Amino acid sequence: MNIFLSLLIVTISHAIDTEQLSFRYTPNEGSSSACEAKPIRDLPDWEIICDTDYGKKIFAAHIVLREFSSEHRSHLEILYWVTARSEGLNNPPKFHSTTSRMTFSNKAKPEEIHLSQGIENDFASLDMRWKR
């Protein structure tokens, strides 16, 4: 019976809207820049456009937030995958990704999440903020 109960997990995938999500381009040297985020069709993907001190930077971000709940624990899984699109036609796109899973001993729910993905050979980061 316990095996059956441990397999009963409720999964919630969050549909993210533009009011919940914001991005900043942060170079290791210089000032950070706010970015504009536009959803790409009905996918969990976003086009991120940043006007920076180093010119316009364009990225695609694949973002999935999933919550899993069982009787005594909750889990949060975050996929934050970034593709650098602003390299031009002669260079292939560059991919950067992070997948995280956190386990809580109770049914905690995050109110806000801040993630920083290293980009451009770690000379900068694309910082994401999600607020419930």
JSON list of N, CA and C in Angstrom, two decimals, residues 81-109:
[
{"chain": "A", "resi": 81, "resn": "TRP", "atom": "N", "xyz": [16.65, 27.23, -20.18]},
{"chain": "A", "resi": 81, "resn": "TRP", "atom": "CA", "xyz": [17.56, 26.95, -21.28]},
{"chain": "A", "resi": 81, "resn": "TRP", "atom": "C", "xyz": [17.61, 28.18, -22.18]},
{"chain": "A", "resi": 82, "resn": "VAL", "atom": "N", "xyz": [18.80, 28.68, -22.47]},
{"chain": "A", "resi": 82, "resn": "VAL", "atom": "CA", "xyz": [18.98, 29.90, -23.24]},
{"chain": "A", "resi": 82, "resn": "VAL", "atom": "C", "xyz": [19.77, 29.60, -24.51]},
{"chain": "A", "resi": 83, "resn": "THR", "atom": "N", "xyz": [19.29, 30.13, -25.62]},
{"chain": "A", "resi": 83, "resn": "THR", "atom": "CA", "xyz": [20.01, 30.06, -26.90]},
{"chain": "A", "resi": 83, "resn": "THR", "atom": "C", "xyz": [20.37, 31.47, -27.32]},
{"chain": "A", "resi": 84, "resn": "ALA", "atom": "N", "xyz": [21.67, 31.71, -27.56]},
{"chain": "A", "resi": 84, "resn": "ALA", "atom": "CA", "xyz": [22.12, 33.02, -28.03]},
{"chain": "A", "resi": 84, "resn": "ALA", "atom": "C", "xyz": [21.89, 33.07, -29.53]},
{"chain": "A", "resi": 85, "resn": "ARG", "atom": "N", "xyz": [21.06, 34.00, -29.97]},
{"chain": "A", "resi": 85, "resn": "ARG", "atom": "CA", "xyz": [20.72, 34.13, -31.39]},
{"chain": "A", "resi": 85, "resn": "ARG", "atom": "C", "xyz": [21.46, 35.27, -32.07]},
{"chain": "A", "resi": 86, "resn": "SER", "atom": "N", "xyz": [22.13, 36.11, -31.33]},
{"chain": "A", "resi": 86, "resn": "SER", "atom": "CA", "xyz": [22.66, 37.35, -31.89]},
{"chain": "A", "resi": 86, "resn": "SER", "atom": "C", "xyz": [24.08, 37.23, -32.43]},
{"chain": "A", "resi": 87, "resn": "GLU", "atom": "N", "xyz": [24.52, 36.03, -32.75]},
{"chain": "A", "resi": 87, "resn": "GLU", "atom": "CA", "xyz": [25.88, 35.83, -33.22]},
{"chain": "A", "resi": 87, "resn": "GLU", "atom": "C", "xyz": [26.05, 36.06, -34.73]},
{"chain": "A", "resi": 88, "resn": "GLY", "atom": "N", "xyz": [24.96, 36.17, -35.46]},
{"chain": "A", "resi": 88, "resn": "GLY", "atom": "CA", "xyz": [25.04, 36.38, -36.91]},
{"chain": "A", "resi": 88, "resn": "GLY", "atom": "C", "xyz": [24.93, 35.08, -37.68]},
{"chain": "A", "resi": 89, "resn": "LEU", "atom": "N", "xyz": [24.81, 35.17, -38.99]},
{"chain": "A", "resi": 89, "resn": "LEU", "atom": "CA", "xyz": [24.58, 34.00, -39.83]},
{"chain": "A", "resi": 89, "resn": "LEU", "atom": "C", "xyz": [25.80, 33.09, -39.95]},
{"chain": "A", "resi": 90, "resn": "ASN", "atom": "N", "xyz": [27.00, 33.62, -39.82]},
{"chain": "A", "resi": 90, "resn": "ASN", "atom": "CA", "xyz": [28.20, 32.81, -40.01]},
{"chain": "A", "resi": 90, "resn": "ASN", "atom": "C", "xyz": [28.56, 31.98, -38.78]},
{"chain": "A", "resi": 91, "resn": "ASN", "atom": "N", "xyz": [27.95, 32.25, -37.65]},
{"chain": "A", "resi": 91, "resn": "ASN", "atom": "CA", "xyz": [28.25, 31.51, -36.43]},
{"chain": "A", "resi": 91, "resn": "ASN", "atom": "C", "xyz": [27.02, 30.73, -35.99]},
{"chain": "A", "resi": 92, "resn": "PRO", "atom": "N", "xyz": [27.20, 29.48, -35.57]},
{"chain": "A", "resi": 92, "resn": "PRO", "atom": "CA", "xyz": [26.04, 28.72, -35.08]},
{"chain": "A", "resi": 92, "resn": "PRO", "atom": "C", "xyz": [25.56, 29.26, -33.74]},
{"chain": "A", "resi": 93, "resn": "PRO", "atom": "N", "xyz": [24.30, 29.03, -33.39]},
{"chain": "A", "resi": 93, "resn": "PRO", "atom": "CA", "xyz": [23.80, 29.49, -32.10]},
{"chain": "A", "resi": 93, "resn": "PRO", "atom": "C", "xyz": [24.55, 28.80, -30.96]},
{"chain": "A", "resi": 94, "resn": "LYS", "atom": "N", "xyz": [24.59, 29.46, -29.81]},
{"chain": "A", "resi": 94, "resn": "LYS", "atom": "CA", "xyz": [25.23, 28.89, -28.63]},
{"chain": "A", "resi": 94, "resn": "LYS", "atom": "C", "xyz": [24.15, 28.61, -27.58]},
{"chain": "A", "resi": 95, "resn": "PHE", "atom": "N", "xyz": [24.27, 27.45, -26.96]},
{"chain": "A", "resi": 95, "resn": "PHE", "atom": "CA", "xyz": [23.26, 26.99, -26.02]},
{"chain": "A", "resi": 95, "resn": "PHE", "atom": "C", "xyz": [23.81, 26.99, -24.60]},
{"chain": "A", "resi": 96, "resn": "HIS", "atom": "N", "xyz": [22.97, 27.40, -23.64]},
{"chain": "A", "resi": 96, "resn": "HIS", "atom": "CA", "xyz": [23.31, 27.42, -22.22]},
{"chain": "A", "resi": 96, "resn": "HIS", "atom": "C", "xyz": [22.08, 26.91, -21.48]},
{"chain": "A", "resi": 97, "resn": "SER", "atom": "N", "xyz": [22.27, 25.98, -20.56]},
{"chain": "A", "resi": 97, "resn": "SER", "atom": "CA", "xyz": [21.08, 25.45, -19.90]},
{"chain": "A", "resi": 97, "resn": "SER", "atom": "C", "xyz": [21.33, 25.10, -18.45]},
{"chain": "A", "resi": 98, "resn": "THR", "atom": "N", "xyz": [20.24, 25.20, -17.71]},
{"chain": "A", "resi": 98, "resn": "THR", "atom": "CA", "xyz": [20.21, 24.78, -16.31]},
{"chain": "A", "resi": 98, "resn": "THR", "atom": "C", "xyz": [18.88, 24.10, -16.07]},
{"chain": "A", "resi": 99, "resn": "THR", "atom": "N", "xyz": [18.94, 22.94, -15.44]},
{"chain": "A", "resi": 99, "resn": "THR", "atom": "CA", "xyz": [17.74, 22.27, -14.96]},
{"chain": "A", "resi": 99, "resn": "THR", "atom": "C", "xyz": [17.95, 22.02, -13.48]},
{"chain": "A", "resi": 100, "resn": "SER", "atom": "N", "xyz": [17.03, 22.47, -12.66]},
{"chain": "A", "resi": 100, "resn": "SER", "atom": "CA", "xyz": [17.15, 22.33, -11.21]},
{"chain": "A", "resi": 100, "resn": "SER", "atom": "C", "xyz": [15.90, 21.67, -10.66]},
{"chain": "A", "resi": 101, "resn": "ARG", "atom": "N", "xyz": [16.09, 20.87, -9.63]},
{"chain": "A", "resi": 101, "resn": "ARG", "atom": "CA", "xyz": [14.95, 20.29, -8.93]},
{"chain": "A", "resi": 101, "resn": "ARG", "atom": "C", "xyz": [15.21, 20.43, -7.43]},
{"chain": "A", "resi": 102, "resn": "MET", "atom": "N", "xyz": [14.24, 20.99, -6.73]},
{"chain": "A", "resi": 102, "resn": "MET", "atom": "CA", "xyz": [14.34, 21.21, -5.30]},
{"chain": "A", "resi": 102, "resn": "MET", "atom": "C", "xyz": [13.24, 20.42, -4.60]},
{"chain": "A", "resi": 103, "resn": "THR", "atom": "N", "xyz": [13.58, 19.86, -3.45]},
{"chain": "A", "resi": 103, "resn": "THR", "atom": "CA", "xyz": [12.62, 19.11, -2.65]},
{"chain": "A", "resi": 103, "resn": "THR", "atom": "C", "xyz": [12.45, 19.80, -1.31]},
{"chain": "A", "resi": 104, "resn": "PHE", "atom": "N", "xyz": [11.20, 19.97, -0.90]},
{"chain": "A", "resi": 104, "resn": "PHE", "atom": "CA", "xyz": [10.88, 20.61, 0.37]},
{"chain": "A", "resi": 104, "resn": "PHE", "atom": "C", "xyz": [10.18, 19.59, 1.26]},
{"chain": "A", "resi": 105, "resn": "SER", "atom": "N", "xyz": [10.42, 19.64, 2.55]},
{"chain": "A", "resi": 105, "resn": "SER", "atom": "CA", "xyz": [9.84, 18.66, 3.46]},
{"chain": "A", "resi": 105, "resn": "SER", "atom": "C", "xyz": [8.38, 18.93, 3.78]},
{"chain": "A", "resi": 106, "resn": "ASN", "atom": "N", "xyz": [7.86, 20.03, 3.28]},
{"chain": "A", "resi": 106, "resn": "ASN", "atom": "CA", "xyz": [6.44, 20.32, 3.44]},
{"chain": "A", "resi": 106, "resn": "ASN", "atom": "C", "xyz": [5.91, 20.77, 2.09]},
{"chain": "A", "resi": 107, "resn": "LYS", "atom": "N", "xyz": [4.74, 21.31, 2.07]},
{"chain": "A", "resi": 107, "resn": "LYS", "atom": "CA", "xyz": [4.16, 21.72, 0.79]},
{"chain": "A", "resi": 107, "resn": "LYS", "atom": "C", "xyz": [4.43, 23.19, 0.52]},
{"chain": "A", "resi": 108, "resn": "ALA", "atom": "N", "xyz": [5.68, 23.58, 0.60]},
{"chain": "A", "resi": 108, "resn": "ALA", "atom": "CA", "xyz": [6.08, 24.97, 0.35]},
{"chain": "A", "resi": 108, "resn": "ALA", "atom": "C", "xyz": [5.91, 25.32, -1.12]},
{"chain": "A", "resi": 109, "resn": "LYS", "atom": "N", "xyz": [5.56, 26.56, -1.37]},
{"chain": "A", "resi": 109, "resn": "LYS", "atom": "CA", "xyz": [5.45, 27.07, -2.74]},
{"chain": "A", "resi": 109, "resn": "LYS", "atom": "C", "xyz": [6.28, 28.34, -2.83]}
]
